[in-house]
Each structure stands twice: as C-alpha cells, then as structure tokens.
PDB file of C-alpha atoms in Angstrom:
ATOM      1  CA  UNK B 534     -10.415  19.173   7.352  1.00  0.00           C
ATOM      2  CA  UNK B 535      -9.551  15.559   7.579  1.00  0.00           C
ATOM      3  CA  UNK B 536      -7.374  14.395  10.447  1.00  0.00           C
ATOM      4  CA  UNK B 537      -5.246  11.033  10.893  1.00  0.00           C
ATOM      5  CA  UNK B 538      -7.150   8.305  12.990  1.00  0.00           C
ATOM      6  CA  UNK B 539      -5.089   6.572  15.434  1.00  0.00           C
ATOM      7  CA  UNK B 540      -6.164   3.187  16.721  1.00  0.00           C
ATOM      8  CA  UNK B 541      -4.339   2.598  20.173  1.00  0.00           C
ATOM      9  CA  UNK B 542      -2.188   0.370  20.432  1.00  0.00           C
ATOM     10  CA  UNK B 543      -1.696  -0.904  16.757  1.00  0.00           C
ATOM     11  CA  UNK B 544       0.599   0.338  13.775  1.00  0.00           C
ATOM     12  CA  UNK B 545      -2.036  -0.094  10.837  1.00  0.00           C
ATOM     13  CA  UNK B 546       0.465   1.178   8.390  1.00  0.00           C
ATOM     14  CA  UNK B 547       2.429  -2.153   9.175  1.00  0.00           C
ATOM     15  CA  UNK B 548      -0.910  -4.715   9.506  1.00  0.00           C
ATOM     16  CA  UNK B 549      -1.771  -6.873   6.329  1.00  0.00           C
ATOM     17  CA  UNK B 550      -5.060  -6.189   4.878  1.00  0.00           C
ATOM     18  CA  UNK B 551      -6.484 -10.071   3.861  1.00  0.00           C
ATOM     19  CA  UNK B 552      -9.997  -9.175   3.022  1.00  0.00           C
ATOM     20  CA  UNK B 553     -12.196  -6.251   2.241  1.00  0.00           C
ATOM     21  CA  UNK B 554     -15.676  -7.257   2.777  1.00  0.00           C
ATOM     22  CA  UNK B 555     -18.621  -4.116   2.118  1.00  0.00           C
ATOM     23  CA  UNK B 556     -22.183  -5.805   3.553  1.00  0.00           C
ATOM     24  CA  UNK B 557     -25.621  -3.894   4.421  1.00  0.00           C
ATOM     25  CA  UNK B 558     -24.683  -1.541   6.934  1.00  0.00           C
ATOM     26  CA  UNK B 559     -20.985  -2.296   7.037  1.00  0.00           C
ATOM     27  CA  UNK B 560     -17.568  -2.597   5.937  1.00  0.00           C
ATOM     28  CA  UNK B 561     -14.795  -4.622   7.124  1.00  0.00           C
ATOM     29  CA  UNK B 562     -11.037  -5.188   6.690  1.00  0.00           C
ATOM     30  CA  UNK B 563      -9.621  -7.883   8.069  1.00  0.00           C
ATOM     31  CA  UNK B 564      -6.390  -7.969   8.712  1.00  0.00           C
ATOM     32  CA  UNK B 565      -3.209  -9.344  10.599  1.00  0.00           C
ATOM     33  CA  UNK B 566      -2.789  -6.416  12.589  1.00  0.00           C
ATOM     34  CA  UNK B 567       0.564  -5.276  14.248  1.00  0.00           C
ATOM     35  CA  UNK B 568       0.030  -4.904  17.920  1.00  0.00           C
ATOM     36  CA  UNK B 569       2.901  -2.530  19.883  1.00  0.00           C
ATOM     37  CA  UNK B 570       3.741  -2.802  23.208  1.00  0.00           C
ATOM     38  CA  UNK B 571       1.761  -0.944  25.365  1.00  0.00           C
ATOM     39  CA  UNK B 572      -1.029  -2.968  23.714  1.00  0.00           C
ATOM     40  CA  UNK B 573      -2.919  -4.821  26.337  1.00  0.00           C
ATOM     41  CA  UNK B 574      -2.730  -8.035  23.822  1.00  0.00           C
ATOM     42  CA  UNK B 575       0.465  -7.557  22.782  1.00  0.00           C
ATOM     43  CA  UNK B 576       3.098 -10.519  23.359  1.00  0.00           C
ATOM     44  CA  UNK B 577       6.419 -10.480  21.977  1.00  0.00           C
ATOM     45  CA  UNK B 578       6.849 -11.323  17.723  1.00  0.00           C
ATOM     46  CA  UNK B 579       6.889 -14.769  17.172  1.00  0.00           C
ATOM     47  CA  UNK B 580      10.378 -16.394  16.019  1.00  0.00           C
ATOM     48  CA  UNK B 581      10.816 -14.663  12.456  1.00  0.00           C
ATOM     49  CA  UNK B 582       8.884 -12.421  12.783  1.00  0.00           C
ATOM     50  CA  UNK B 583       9.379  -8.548  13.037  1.00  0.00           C
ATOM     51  CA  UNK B 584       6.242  -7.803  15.032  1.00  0.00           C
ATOM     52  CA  UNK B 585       3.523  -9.122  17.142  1.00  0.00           C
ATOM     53  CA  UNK B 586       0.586  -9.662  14.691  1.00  0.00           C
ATOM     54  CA  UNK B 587      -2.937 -10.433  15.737  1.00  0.00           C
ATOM     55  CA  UNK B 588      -5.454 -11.497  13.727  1.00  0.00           C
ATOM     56  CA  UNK B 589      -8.391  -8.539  13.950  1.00  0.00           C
ATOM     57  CA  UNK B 590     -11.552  -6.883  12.060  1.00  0.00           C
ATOM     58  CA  UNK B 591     -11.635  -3.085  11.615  1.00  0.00           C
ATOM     59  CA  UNK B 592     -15.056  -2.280  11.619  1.00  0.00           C
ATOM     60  CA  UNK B 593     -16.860   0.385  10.681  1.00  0.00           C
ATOM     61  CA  UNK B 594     -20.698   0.036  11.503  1.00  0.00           C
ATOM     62  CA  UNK B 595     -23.959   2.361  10.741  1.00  0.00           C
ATOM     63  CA  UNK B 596     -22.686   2.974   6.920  1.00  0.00           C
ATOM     64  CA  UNK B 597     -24.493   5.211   5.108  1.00  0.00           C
ATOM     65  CA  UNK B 598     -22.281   5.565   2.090  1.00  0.00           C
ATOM     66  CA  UNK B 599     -19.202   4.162   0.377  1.00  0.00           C
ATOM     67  CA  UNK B 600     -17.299   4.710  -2.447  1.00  0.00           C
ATOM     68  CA  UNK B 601     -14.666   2.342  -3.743  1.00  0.00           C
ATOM     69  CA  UNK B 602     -11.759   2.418  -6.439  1.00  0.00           C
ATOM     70  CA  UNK B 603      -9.538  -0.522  -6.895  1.00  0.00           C
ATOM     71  CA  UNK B 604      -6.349  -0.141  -6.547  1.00  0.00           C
ATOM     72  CA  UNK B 605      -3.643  -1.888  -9.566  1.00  0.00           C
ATOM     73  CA  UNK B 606      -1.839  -3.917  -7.663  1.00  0.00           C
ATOM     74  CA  UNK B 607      -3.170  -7.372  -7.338  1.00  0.00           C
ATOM     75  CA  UNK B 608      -2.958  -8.990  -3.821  1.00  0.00           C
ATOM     76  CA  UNK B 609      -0.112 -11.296  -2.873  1.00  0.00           C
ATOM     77  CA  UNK B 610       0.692 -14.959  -2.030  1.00  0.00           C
ATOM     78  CA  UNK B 611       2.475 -14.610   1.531  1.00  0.00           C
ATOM     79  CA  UNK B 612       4.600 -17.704   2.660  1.00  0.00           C
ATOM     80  CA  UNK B 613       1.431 -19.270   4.671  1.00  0.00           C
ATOM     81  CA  UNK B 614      -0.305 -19.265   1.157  1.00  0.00           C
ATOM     82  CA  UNK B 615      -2.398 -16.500   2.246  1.00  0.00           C
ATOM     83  CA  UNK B 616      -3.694 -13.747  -0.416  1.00  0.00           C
ATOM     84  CA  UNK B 617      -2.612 -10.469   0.948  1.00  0.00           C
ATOM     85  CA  UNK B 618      -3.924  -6.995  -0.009  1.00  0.00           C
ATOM     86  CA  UNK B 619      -0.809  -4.906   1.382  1.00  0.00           C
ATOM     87  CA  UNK B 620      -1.488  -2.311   3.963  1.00  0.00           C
ATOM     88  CA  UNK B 621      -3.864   0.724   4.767  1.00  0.00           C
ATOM     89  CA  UNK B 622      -1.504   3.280   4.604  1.00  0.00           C
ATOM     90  CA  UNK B 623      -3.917   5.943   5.198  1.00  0.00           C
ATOM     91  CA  UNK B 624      -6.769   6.019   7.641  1.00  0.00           C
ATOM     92  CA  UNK B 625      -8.157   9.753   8.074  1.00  0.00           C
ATOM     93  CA  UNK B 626     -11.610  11.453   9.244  1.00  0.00           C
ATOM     94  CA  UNK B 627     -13.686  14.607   8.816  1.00  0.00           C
ATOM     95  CA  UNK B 628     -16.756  13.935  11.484  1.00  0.00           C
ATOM     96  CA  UNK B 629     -18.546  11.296  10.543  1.00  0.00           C
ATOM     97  CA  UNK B 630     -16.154  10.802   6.941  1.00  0.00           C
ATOM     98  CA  UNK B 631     -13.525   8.163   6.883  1.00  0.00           C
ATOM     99  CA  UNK B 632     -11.279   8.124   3.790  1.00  0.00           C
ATOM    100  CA  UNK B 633      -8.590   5.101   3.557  1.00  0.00           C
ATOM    101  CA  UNK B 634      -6.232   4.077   0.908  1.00  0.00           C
ATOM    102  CA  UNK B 635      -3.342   1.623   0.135  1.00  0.00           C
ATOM    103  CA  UNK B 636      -2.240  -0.871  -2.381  1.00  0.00           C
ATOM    104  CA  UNK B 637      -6.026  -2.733  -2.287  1.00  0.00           C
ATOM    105  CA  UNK B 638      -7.842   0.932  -3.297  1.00  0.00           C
ATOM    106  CA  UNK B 639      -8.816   3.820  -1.985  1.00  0.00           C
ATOM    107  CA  UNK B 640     -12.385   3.959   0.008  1.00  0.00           C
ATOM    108  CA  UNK B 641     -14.332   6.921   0.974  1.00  0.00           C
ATOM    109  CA  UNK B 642     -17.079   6.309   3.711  1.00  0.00           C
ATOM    110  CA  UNK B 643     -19.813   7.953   5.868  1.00  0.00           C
ATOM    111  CA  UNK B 644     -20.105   5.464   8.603  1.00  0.00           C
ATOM    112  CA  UNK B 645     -19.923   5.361  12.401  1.00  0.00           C
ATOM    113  CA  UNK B 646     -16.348   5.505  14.183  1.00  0.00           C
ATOM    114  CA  UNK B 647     -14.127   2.211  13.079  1.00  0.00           C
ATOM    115  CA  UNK B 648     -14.075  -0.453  15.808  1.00  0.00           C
ATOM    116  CA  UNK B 649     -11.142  -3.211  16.094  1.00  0.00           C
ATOM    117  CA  UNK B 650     -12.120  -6.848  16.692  1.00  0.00           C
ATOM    118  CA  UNK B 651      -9.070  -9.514  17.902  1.00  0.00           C
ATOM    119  CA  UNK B 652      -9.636 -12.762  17.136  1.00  0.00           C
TER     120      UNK B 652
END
C-alpha cells in the first residue's frame, strides 16, 4: 500500500520542478522548493512573492530501477526566463518504491529514501 511522503519542512506540491536529471545510480529534481515556517532555513517570502523558495535537489540515491512517462504539458518560461516543469504533485512510497507525478510525467522508482539538498 503506498503512503504519502512528507519532507519536513517544505510544501512540494507548491515547489517548481526546473530539471529532471536520471544518472547511474540516481535521480534528481531540482527545484525551487517552498520552505514553511518551522523550517530551520526558512526566512520570510521575498517582496512579490507568496512563499519563501529555496533553491534545493531532491535526491533519491542507490536506484535500482526507474520508469518514466512524459507528461503533455511542455515546461514553462517563468518571469526570470527560467524553463519550469510545474510541480510534483504526488510523492508516495511502498518500502523501498517511490512513485511521483505532476505536469513533467509520472516516475516510478526503486531507490533509497529521497534526500533534500539547499543550495
């Protein structure tokens, strides 16, 4: 049975996925992540802005398996002339199973638990 994943601290559903990038022994989705405010990084939003976003890697090490469908949508041209892949708007897990989808795809995986970079 597949349950949500949580990462503390951060509102994926409302972070901007800016790259996908599958390597030997890895995937990673970088992203301008919303940070909330029991967040040890957060700070409050910049002028304009709705939340605080950090730039950060969700990684998920060890991979043993992926599966990838593209999504339709292609990504968009933000204001900073940035390509942007909309949002994971699901991240779930069964064990060692991580399933994720959103505007960019849908991506099945058998890797090791995700871990979150800030740059």
């Amino acid at each position: 049975m597949f349950n949500p994943v949580s990462l503390d601290g951060a509102a994926l559903g409302d972070s901007w996925v800016l790259d996908i990038d599958v390597r030997p022994g890895e995937v990673v989705f970088e992203l301008d992540l919303v940070l909330l405010p029991g967040h040890p990084a957060y700070e409050p939003p910049e002028p304009g802005e709705e939340y605080c976003y950090r730039r950060a890697s969700l990684r998920f090490g060890g991979l043993r398996e992926v599966t990838w469908r593209l999504g339709d949508s292609p990504p968009w041209e933000d204001p900073e002339d940035e390509l942007d892949y909309g949002n994971i708007d699901t991240l779930r897990t069964d064990g060692e199973v991580y399933e994720l989808d959103g505007d960019w795809g849908a991506m099945r995986l058998v890797a090791d638990p995700p871990l979150v970079d800030l740059q």
